[in-house]
């Protein structure tokens, strides 16, 4: 049953990858955003779902990757090298930062991870020579190799989609590996896990680093895609909260649920944007509240609930 | 002389920070909920002061008498109706829930008041007090005194009143206080109401000094965080110490490094404190 869900998810992802063959450029834009959101929520699942640490650092990773990669691309690096470098830099710094930050638990960790984004944003704002500061960073280089609108849209869609696929596979591998087992132990009882020989500090830091690496790469792609980034845009606190909402929407701790949650979330968000521009953040808030009050275990629990009802009848 | 002037500004700023953070700290300490709506409550309080002054001619310090009960009821209702349902849920749920509520509240304010900056201009102006080369506008002195009085009032309520002792008891041991006959859900709602009332009153006072806009809510919330962590979570004296400390750090920091780095400095300080001394300067467990 569980395996079927994952095969189903992979098949859906592959089918989704064929979107450029018959989609409009609008559909491609939505599709690219859907992949980007899914990368964020699947990545967040590693630290938030598997390990149980409420991380708000996704915005920090995203902005870090966007600026790292954006600056490298303007310096003439090819996009994949820039994305790789941004990912590696995010991994390394998250590993070091994680050793320090993950000593905190609960609210304290949540706030500290949120503050990382704030500090990075202010630093980016003030490092005008490198990042353009508050004026933002222009990335005039076209990396797509095609100047037509559809060509560029398809290029970024496929790049983001491929990144999502690799993120999903990597996170699944982590979940099934020794690391994933250790993380589950830490989630249940950290002191006990430490006692039986799980090196909690290293494991948690690795989880934190893995929750950052793909988000940073997505940030680079985003920067290359939109050609212009500014600190309040890429270090937006909403990028820290949305992945959590998406993961909760799908069902906490399940990578497939996170992808599903991201797609559904984006669908709803787009509908709200189109119809209620003035009050879109209010509607988003209402959605969050209703979700948490009435569907706290996410959509993946709906099938379970239905199954339960069926059993009772039988 | 410059040092003295900056110190004076730091104290003005610090007392306002203490007032902002006291209610936030109470809610965090008692309910174990980080109320992300705190910043929006403050801004809403500022709008209340602005509206009362411009439409009805009520001076801000008189508006405090309106703001306190109004925000208490608002907070009480939110806690009773919504937050109490998930109070036992993990950190992530309560945090995200208040974020959702904040999005709604902030969006409502944006629609109602627009994002323009407004300013409450007292007419006639209160003027400024000058001693030698030191100059302080009187409206700032008034705001400082009232914010310290409000913080003291909260302290006395928690220390002396029956309901205050019940709040402290619930903080110390929820189950034991329930066995002693304390109505825990109602105490939660009261604590949240008090936190909201403090936020609303702080907003009224801030309206006299700073421009008003829904956009400012995030930065007020950030200050509340930093002050709570610096001073020590869940105590009124902690909020005062943390507020004054942050006021001094920001004032002298912007003198030394330039005003654009004041926010970076306070958040960097936050991270350092979380790691080195998470219990804060006063370092107490529980709410006293």
XYZ file of C-alpha atoms in Angstrom:
602
model
C 0.000 0.000 0.000
C 2.684 2.420 1.071
C 4.872 1.476 -1.896
C 1.943 2.031 -4.233
C 1.584 5.614 -3.059
C 5.202 6.303 -3.914
C 5.059 4.648 -7.316
C 1.902 6.663 -7.911
C 3.682 9.860 -6.872
C 6.627 9.181 -9.179
C 4.327 8.385 -12.115
C 2.378 11.581 -11.474
C 5.626 13.552 -11.375
C 6.756 12.071 -14.686
C 3.402 12.795 -16.323
C 3.618 16.319 -14.925
C 7.005 16.629 -16.606
C 5.349 16.397 -20.025
C 3.544 19.701 -19.408
C 5.695 21.756 -21.866
C 4.590 19.488 -24.730
C 1.079 20.888 -24.634
C 0.921 23.658 -22.007
C 0.670 27.382 -22.521
C 3.346 29.668 -21.097
C 0.951 30.504 -18.249
C 0.577 26.826 -17.374
C 4.356 26.504 -17.508
C 4.804 29.390 -15.089
C 2.364 27.784 -12.638
C 4.047 24.430 -13.160
C 7.472 25.895 -12.423
C 6.154 27.492 -9.246
C 4.501 24.212 -8.264
C 7.838 22.413 -8.610
C 9.611 25.139 -6.644
C 7.080 24.966 -3.801
C 7.249 21.188 -3.796
C 11.061 21.304 -3.550
C 10.674 23.544 -0.511
C 8.071 21.442 1.252
C 9.787 18.122 0.503
C 13.082 19.562 1.757
C 11.419 20.930 4.875
C 10.029 17.465 5.583
C 13.564 16.255 6.336
C 14.033 18.618 9.281
C 10.409 19.324 10.226
C 8.742 16.005 9.451
C 11.415 13.378 10.027
C 13.302 15.092 12.840
C 10.503 17.098 14.447
C 12.319 20.437 14.583
C 10.082 23.378 13.569
C 12.494 25.033 11.152
C 11.707 28.448 9.677
C 15.017 28.564 7.830
C 13.635 27.737 4.367
C 13.455 31.437 3.491
C 17.093 31.825 4.541
C 18.203 28.921 2.332
C 16.153 30.152 -0.589
C 17.456 33.705 -0.410
C 20.984 32.490 0.179
C 20.812 30.280 -2.901
C 19.203 32.996 -5.003
C 21.899 35.534 -4.166
C 24.808 33.078 -4.240
C 23.778 31.680 -7.617
C 22.631 35.044 -8.970
C 25.969 36.701 -8.245
C 27.888 33.759 -9.732
C 25.768 33.809 -12.917
C 26.391 37.537 -13.388
C 30.095 36.760 -12.983
C 29.786 34.460 -15.995
C 29.376 31.028 -14.401
C 27.163 28.539 -16.244
C 23.808 28.088 -14.463
C 24.323 24.474 -13.372
C 27.715 25.282 -11.870
C 26.204 28.283 -10.083
C 23.326 26.173 -8.749
C 25.718 23.437 -7.661
C 27.995 25.928 -5.920
C 25.030 27.568 -4.184
C 23.785 24.156 -3.047
C 27.199 23.134 -1.767
C 27.685 26.440 0.043
C 24.225 26.137 1.620
C 24.957 22.542 2.676
C 28.269 23.479 4.278
C 26.990 26.546 6.095
C 23.805 24.778 7.228
C 25.931 21.961 8.629
C 28.020 24.402 10.665
C 25.026 26.535 11.658
C 23.044 23.413 12.520
C 25.588 22.241 15.074
C 25.028 25.502 16.925
C 21.305 26.173 16.316
C 20.013 22.648 16.825
C 21.016 22.722 20.463
C 17.834 24.746 20.848
C 14.432 23.122 20.918
C 10.809 24.090 20.358
C 10.017 27.793 20.140
C 13.619 28.785 20.626
C 14.780 26.846 17.598
C 11.865 28.200 15.563
C 12.784 31.794 16.359
C 16.504 31.318 15.873
C 15.928 29.787 12.445
C 13.602 32.669 11.576
C 16.226 35.171 12.713
C 18.786 33.626 10.336
C 16.725 34.863 7.395
C 16.393 38.318 8.963
C 20.144 38.603 9.512
C 20.937 37.381 5.996
C 18.449 39.832 4.516
C 19.958 42.766 6.373
C 23.471 41.654 5.424
C 22.426 41.377 1.774
C 20.816 44.790 2.038
C 24.002 46.385 3.300
C 26.546 44.553 1.084
C 25.742 46.871 -1.807
C 28.916 46.279 -3.857
C 28.323 42.552 -4.146
C 24.547 42.191 -4.126
C 23.215 45.560 -5.230
C 21.760 46.064 -1.742
C 18.215 47.385 -1.584
C 18.260 48.148 -5.314
C 18.221 44.430 -6.021
C 20.349 42.328 -8.324
C 19.853 42.233 -12.072
C 20.715 38.972 -13.783
C 20.519 39.957 -17.440
C 22.214 36.762 -18.634
C 19.874 34.411 -20.444
C 20.867 30.903 -19.416
C 18.132 29.085 -21.282
C 19.950 28.943 -24.623
C 16.728 29.918 -26.337
C 15.375 33.422 -26.635
C 11.747 32.550 -27.414
C 9.280 32.922 -24.563
C 8.114 29.317 -24.773
C 11.668 28.050 -25.059
C 12.772 29.825 -21.931
C 9.619 28.862 -20.036
C 10.071 25.184 -20.960
C 13.736 25.305 -20.014
C 13.086 26.580 -16.516
C 10.133 24.289 -16.074
C 12.238 21.260 -16.908
C 15.136 22.451 -14.778
C 12.875 22.970 -11.762
C 11.058 19.714 -12.443
C 14.322 17.758 -12.649
C 15.432 19.356 -9.401
C 12.125 18.352 -7.779
C 12.569 14.783 -8.976
C 16.100 14.606 -7.577
C 14.948 16.213 -4.317
C 12.133 13.716 -3.970
C 14.385 10.730 -4.651
C 17.097 12.043 -2.326
C 14.607 12.606 0.488
C 13.113 9.139 -0.002
C 16.610 7.641 0.136
C 17.292 9.587 3.346
C 13.997 8.369 4.813
C 14.863 4.714 4.165
C 18.512 4.999 5.167
C 20.195 4.717 8.531
C 20.115 8.504 8.735
C 16.322 8.515 8.355
C 15.953 5.877 11.051
C 18.171 7.904 13.370
C 16.096 11.006 12.683
C 12.894 9.146 13.529
C 14.528 8.070 16.808
C 15.465 11.679 17.546
C 11.897 12.783 16.844
C 10.486 10.275 19.278
C 12.943 10.824 22.097
C 16.183 12.633 21.575
C 17.822 11.753 24.875
C 16.997 8.082 24.430
C 18.337 8.171 20.870
C 21.542 9.713 22.165
C 21.793 6.988 24.808
C 21.585 4.108 22.350
C 24.329 5.567 20.203
C 22.669 7.825 17.635
C 24.973 10.801 17.273
C 22.120 13.280 17.572
C 24.174 16.415 16.883
C 25.595 15.082 13.611
C 22.287 13.560 12.513
C 20.283 16.708 13.202
C 22.851 18.903 11.471
C 22.822 16.608 8.451
C 19.027 16.800 8.362
C 19.225 20.591 8.550
C 21.815 20.679 5.748
C 19.756 18.366 3.529
C 16.712 20.561 4.127
C 18.744 23.465 2.730
C 20.747 22.174 -0.205
C 17.914 21.690 -2.722
C 16.101 24.837 -1.631
C 19.267 26.849 -2.292
C 19.565 25.304 -5.762
C 15.915 26.155 -6.415
C 16.772 29.692 -5.324
C 19.479 29.922 -7.993
C 17.089 28.671 -10.656
C 14.495 31.175 -9.488
C 17.020 34.019 -9.723
C 18.033 32.998 -13.254
C 14.372 32.592 -14.194
C 13.032 35.962 -13.032
C 16.247 37.897 -13.919
C 15.815 40.276 -10.990
C 15.895 39.601 -7.250
C 15.773 41.874 -4.234
C 16.225 41.059 -0.532
C 12.589 41.404 0.664
C 11.501 39.265 -2.285
C 13.718 36.205 -1.819
C 14.111 36.388 1.978
C 10.324 36.690 2.328
C 9.073 35.198 5.606
C 6.255 33.603 3.610
C 8.847 31.318 2.011
C 9.521 30.038 5.523
C 5.885 29.494 6.409
C 4.414 28.223 3.146
C 6.491 24.993 3.072
C 5.219 24.201 6.562
C 1.615 24.818 5.558
C 2.097 22.701 2.438
C 3.641 19.867 4.419
C 0.847 20.052 6.986
C -1.703 20.130 4.179
C -0.301 16.954 2.707
C 0.400 15.198 5.973
C 3.372 15.782 8.236
C 6.389 13.557 7.643
C 5.459 12.185 4.243
C 7.452 13.343 1.167
C 4.637 12.313 -1.201
C 2.210 14.227 0.985
C 4.488 17.256 0.817
C 4.429 17.208 -2.999
C 0.660 16.780 -3.013
C 0.279 19.530 -0.434
C 2.459 21.892 -2.477
C 0.455 21.323 -5.666
C -2.901 21.738 -3.945
C -1.657 24.775 -2.035
C -0.415 26.453 -5.200
C -3.711 25.712 -6.921
C -5.677 27.352 -4.145
C -3.224 30.243 -3.882
C -3.429 30.931 -7.615
C -7.216 30.871 -7.529
C -7.266 33.297 -4.617
C -4.702 35.559 -6.319
C -6.775 35.695 -9.459
C -10.115 36.308 -7.827
C -9.389 38.190 -4.608
C -6.212 40.182 -5.162
C -6.980 42.657 -2.364
C -7.525 40.048 0.303
C -5.334 37.193 -0.902
C -3.165 37.040 2.208
C -6.248 37.110 4.403
C -7.726 34.168 2.505
C -4.386 32.379 2.804
C -4.534 32.976 6.561
C -8.088 31.673 6.726
C -6.964 28.566 4.863
C -4.167 27.987 7.356
C -6.517 28.391 10.306
C -9.205 26.111 8.897
C -6.611 23.515 7.928
C -5.051 23.408 11.376
C -8.374 23.299 13.193
C -10.200 20.773 11.050
C -7.614 18.718 9.159
C -4.578 18.627 11.442
C -3.206 15.399 9.961
C -3.369 16.568 6.364
C -4.864 15.156 3.211
C -2.957 11.886 3.429
C -5.122 11.133 6.475
C -8.366 11.458 4.528
C -7.960 8.066 2.872
C -7.119 6.569 6.242
C -10.215 8.103 7.796
C -12.390 6.855 4.971
C -10.845 3.397 5.362
C -11.674 3.475 9.030
C -15.296 4.304 8.326
C -15.451 1.438 5.835
C -14.073 -1.021 8.382
C -16.655 0.020 10.923
C -19.434 -0.571 8.457
C -18.044 -3.967 7.554
C 26.998 65.332 26.076
C 26.192 63.284 22.996
C 26.531 60.149 25.098
C 23.973 61.474 27.599
C 21.527 62.385 24.853
C 21.846 58.917 23.339
C 21.408 57.321 26.732
C 18.242 59.331 27.220
C 16.913 58.217 23.832
C 17.857 54.659 24.725
C 15.769 54.821 27.889
C 12.756 56.225 26.015
C 13.086 53.505 23.381
C 13.761 50.838 26.013
C 10.653 51.556 28.065
C 8.500 51.348 24.952
C 10.176 48.045 24.050
C 9.465 46.766 27.564
C 5.794 47.645 27.145
C 5.684 45.925 23.737
C 7.302 42.786 25.082
C 5.590 42.399 28.481
C 2.322 41.067 27.065
C 4.099 38.910 24.498
C 6.230 37.419 27.235
C 3.154 36.718 29.389
C 1.421 34.792 26.609
C 4.578 32.895 25.711
C 5.345 32.066 29.330
C 1.867 31.009 30.424
C 0.361 29.458 27.309
C 3.588 28.338 25.639
C 2.233 30.018 22.525
C 4.172 32.490 20.412
C 1.528 34.977 19.447
C 2.510 36.176 15.989
C -0.494 38.525 16.060
C 1.201 40.679 18.682
C 2.647 43.100 16.125
C -0.708 43.521 14.410
C -2.422 44.142 17.761
C 0.073 46.946 18.365
C -0.615 48.533 14.989
C -4.356 48.187 15.540
C -3.917 49.995 18.858
C -2.124 52.800 17.028
C -5.015 53.113 14.590
C -7.428 53.234 17.507
C -5.491 56.134 19.023
C -5.278 57.855 15.656
C -8.996 57.473 14.973
C -10.021 58.524 18.474
C -7.872 61.648 18.271
C -8.808 62.734 14.765
C -12.507 61.867 14.854
C -13.433 62.447 18.480
C -10.578 64.580 19.779
C -9.671 62.097 22.498
C -6.047 62.457 23.605
C -3.923 59.286 23.308
C -3.457 58.880 27.047
C -7.251 58.890 27.463
C -7.523 56.380 24.592
C -5.662 53.921 26.791
C -8.860 53.567 28.817
C -10.713 52.501 25.666
C -7.925 50.372 24.211
C -7.332 48.214 27.276
C -10.869 46.748 27.609
C -11.406 46.521 23.839
C -8.202 44.569 23.252
C -8.751 42.442 26.342
C -12.113 41.306 24.969
C -10.625 40.710 21.515
C -7.800 38.603 22.931
C -10.125 36.735 25.276
C -12.458 35.856 22.413
C -9.629 34.692 20.120
C -8.156 32.458 22.797
C -11.530 31.072 23.902
C -12.842 30.486 20.407
C -9.794 29.390 18.451
C -6.494 28.895 20.251
C -7.844 26.867 23.173
C -8.770 24.124 20.712
C -5.141 23.455 19.827
C -3.401 24.579 22.986
C -1.989 21.112 23.670
C -0.772 20.623 20.074
C 2.949 20.792 19.168
C 4.748 24.123 18.797
C 4.468 24.004 15.043
C 0.672 23.986 15.072
C 0.121 26.912 17.447
C 2.837 28.948 15.757
C 1.405 28.390 12.297
C -2.128 29.016 13.533
C -1.289 32.427 14.972
C 0.558 33.159 11.740
C -2.625 32.426 9.802
C -4.668 34.630 12.114
C -2.068 37.374 11.750
C -2.307 37.205 7.958
C -6.051 37.732 8.244
C -5.823 40.579 10.733
C -3.035 42.323 8.841
C -4.835 41.969 5.529
C -8.006 43.381 7.072
C -6.027 46.396 8.279
C -4.440 46.864 4.859
C -7.868 46.901 3.228
C -9.349 49.180 5.862
C -6.526 51.702 6.277
C -4.294 51.203 3.178
C -0.541 50.894 3.509
C 0.016 54.679 3.716
C 1.933 55.941 6.670
C -0.210 58.042 8.960
C 0.950 60.251 11.749
C -0.860 61.266 14.890
C -0.012 64.943 15.207
C -0.953 66.458 18.544
C -2.331 69.965 18.200
C -1.186 72.036 20.004
C 2.105 70.195 20.161
C 3.424 69.460 23.628
C 6.773 71.024 22.820
C 10.105 69.819 24.058
C 11.945 69.859 27.326
C 15.522 71.066 27.217
C 18.091 70.790 29.947
C 21.374 72.298 28.885
C 22.109 70.677 25.559
C 19.775 67.739 26.207
C 16.497 67.931 24.339
C 13.537 65.584 24.780
C 10.131 66.100 23.182
C 7.466 65.999 25.889
C 5.273 63.523 23.997
C 8.135 61.036 24.266
C 8.384 61.586 27.998
C 4.640 61.046 28.334
C 4.850 57.827 26.290
C 7.796 56.613 28.379
C 6.042 57.268 31.676
C 2.807 55.639 30.558
C 4.573 52.573 29.182
C 6.447 52.108 32.446
C 3.185 52.576 34.384
C 1.423 49.993 32.217
C 4.226 47.498 32.702
C 4.103 48.118 36.446
C 0.324 47.633 36.361
C 0.729 44.257 34.669
C 3.327 43.299 37.248
C 0.972 44.236 40.103
C -1.972 42.403 38.544
C 0.098 39.235 38.334
C 1.531 39.684 41.809
C -1.394 40.924 43.847
C -4.703 40.037 42.222
C -6.491 36.737 42.561
C -6.653 36.166 38.831
C -2.963 37.057 38.538
C -1.993 34.445 41.074
C -4.163 31.939 39.211
C -2.283 32.760 35.990
C 1.046 32.183 37.710
C -0.270 28.962 39.220
C -1.370 27.653 35.831
C 2.049 28.485 34.451
C 3.766 26.559 37.226
C 1.648 23.446 37.110
C -1.435 23.211 34.956
C -2.706 19.934 36.318
C -2.226 20.835 39.963
C -4.005 24.156 39.536
C -6.895 22.427 37.794
C -7.185 20.140 40.809
C -7.219 23.206 43.063
C -10.283 24.461 41.228
C -8.756 26.887 38.719
C -10.712 27.084 35.469
C -7.708 26.562 33.167
C -9.273 27.422 29.769
C -10.642 30.648 31.236
C -7.243 31.527 32.738
C -5.587 30.904 29.375
C -8.088 33.255 27.770
C -7.531 35.865 30.482
C -3.765 35.704 30.042
C -4.095 36.051 26.289
C -6.531 38.935 26.799
C -4.046 40.689 29.099
C -1.310 40.182 26.494
C -3.536 41.662 23.790
C -4.487 44.594 26.042
C -0.804 45.346 26.674
C -0.170 45.236 22.924
C -3.087 47.548 22.186
C -1.990 50.053 24.843
C 1.595 49.930 23.586
C 0.217 50.705 20.137
C -1.655 53.738 21.487
C 1.559 55.073 23.027
C 3.667 54.325 19.942
C 1.172 56.276 17.832
C 2.362 59.474 19.544
C 5.924 58.910 18.344
C 6.109 56.712 15.275
C 4.232 56.773 11.956
C 1.417 54.213 11.749
C 1.197 51.545 9.049
C 0.190 47.871 8.889
C 3.652 47.179 7.475
C 5.231 48.064 10.828
C 3.696 45.048 12.598
C 6.558 42.731 11.627
C 9.210 44.952 13.116
C 7.273 45.349 16.400
C 6.935 41.584 16.578
C 10.667 41.221 15.997
C 11.392 43.633 18.865
C 9.109 41.642 21.166
C 10.994 38.435 20.308
C 14.384 39.950 20.881
C 13.407 41.610 24.166
C 11.895 38.391 25.514
C 14.981 36.393 24.711
C 17.394 39.039 25.998
C 15.600 39.677 29.257
C 14.435 36.186 29.983
C 11.146 34.669 29.041
C 8.018 34.966 31.082
C 8.694 37.666 33.637
C 7.745 41.329 33.704
C 11.108 42.425 35.189
C 12.771 40.386 32.445
C 10.856 42.318 29.803
C 11.912 45.643 31.383
C 15.573 44.654 31.604
C 15.510 43.203 28.088
C 13.737 46.266 26.710
C 16.198 48.727 28.224
C 19.137 46.562 27.173
C 17.874 46.437 23.582
C 17.212 50.185 23.630
C 20.794 50.846 24.715
C 22.305 48.366 22.266
C 20.320 49.774 19.348
C 21.028 53.405 20.174
C 24.753 52.968 20.682
C 24.976 50.378 17.923
C 23.529 52.749 15.375
C 25.931 55.436 16.577
C 28.913 53.123 16.155
C 27.939 51.159 13.021
C 25.346 53.371 11.365
C 21.534 53.187 11.739
C 21.110 50.718 8.872
C 22.800 48.011 10.944
C 20.630 48.395 14.066
C 18.238 45.601 13.054
C 21.042 43.237 12.052
C 22.709 43.912 15.367
C 19.596 43.122 17.392
C 18.942 39.878 15.518
C 22.578 38.824 15.738
C 22.351 39.491 19.471
C 19.199 37.361 19.564
C 20.992 34.395 18.032
C 23.998 34.795 20.321
C 21.745 34.940 23.375
C 19.694 31.937 22.263
C 22.860 29.918 22.007
C 24.883 31.200 24.940
C 22.239 32.185 27.450
C 18.779 30.988 26.384
C 17.311 31.765 29.811
C 18.006 35.487 29.250
C 19.650 38.077 31.457
C 17.404 37.538 34.451
C 17.213 33.828 33.803
C 14.195 32.476 35.620
C 12.083 29.463 34.866
C 8.341 29.975 34.844
C 6.300 33.135 35.165
C 6.673 35.172 38.308
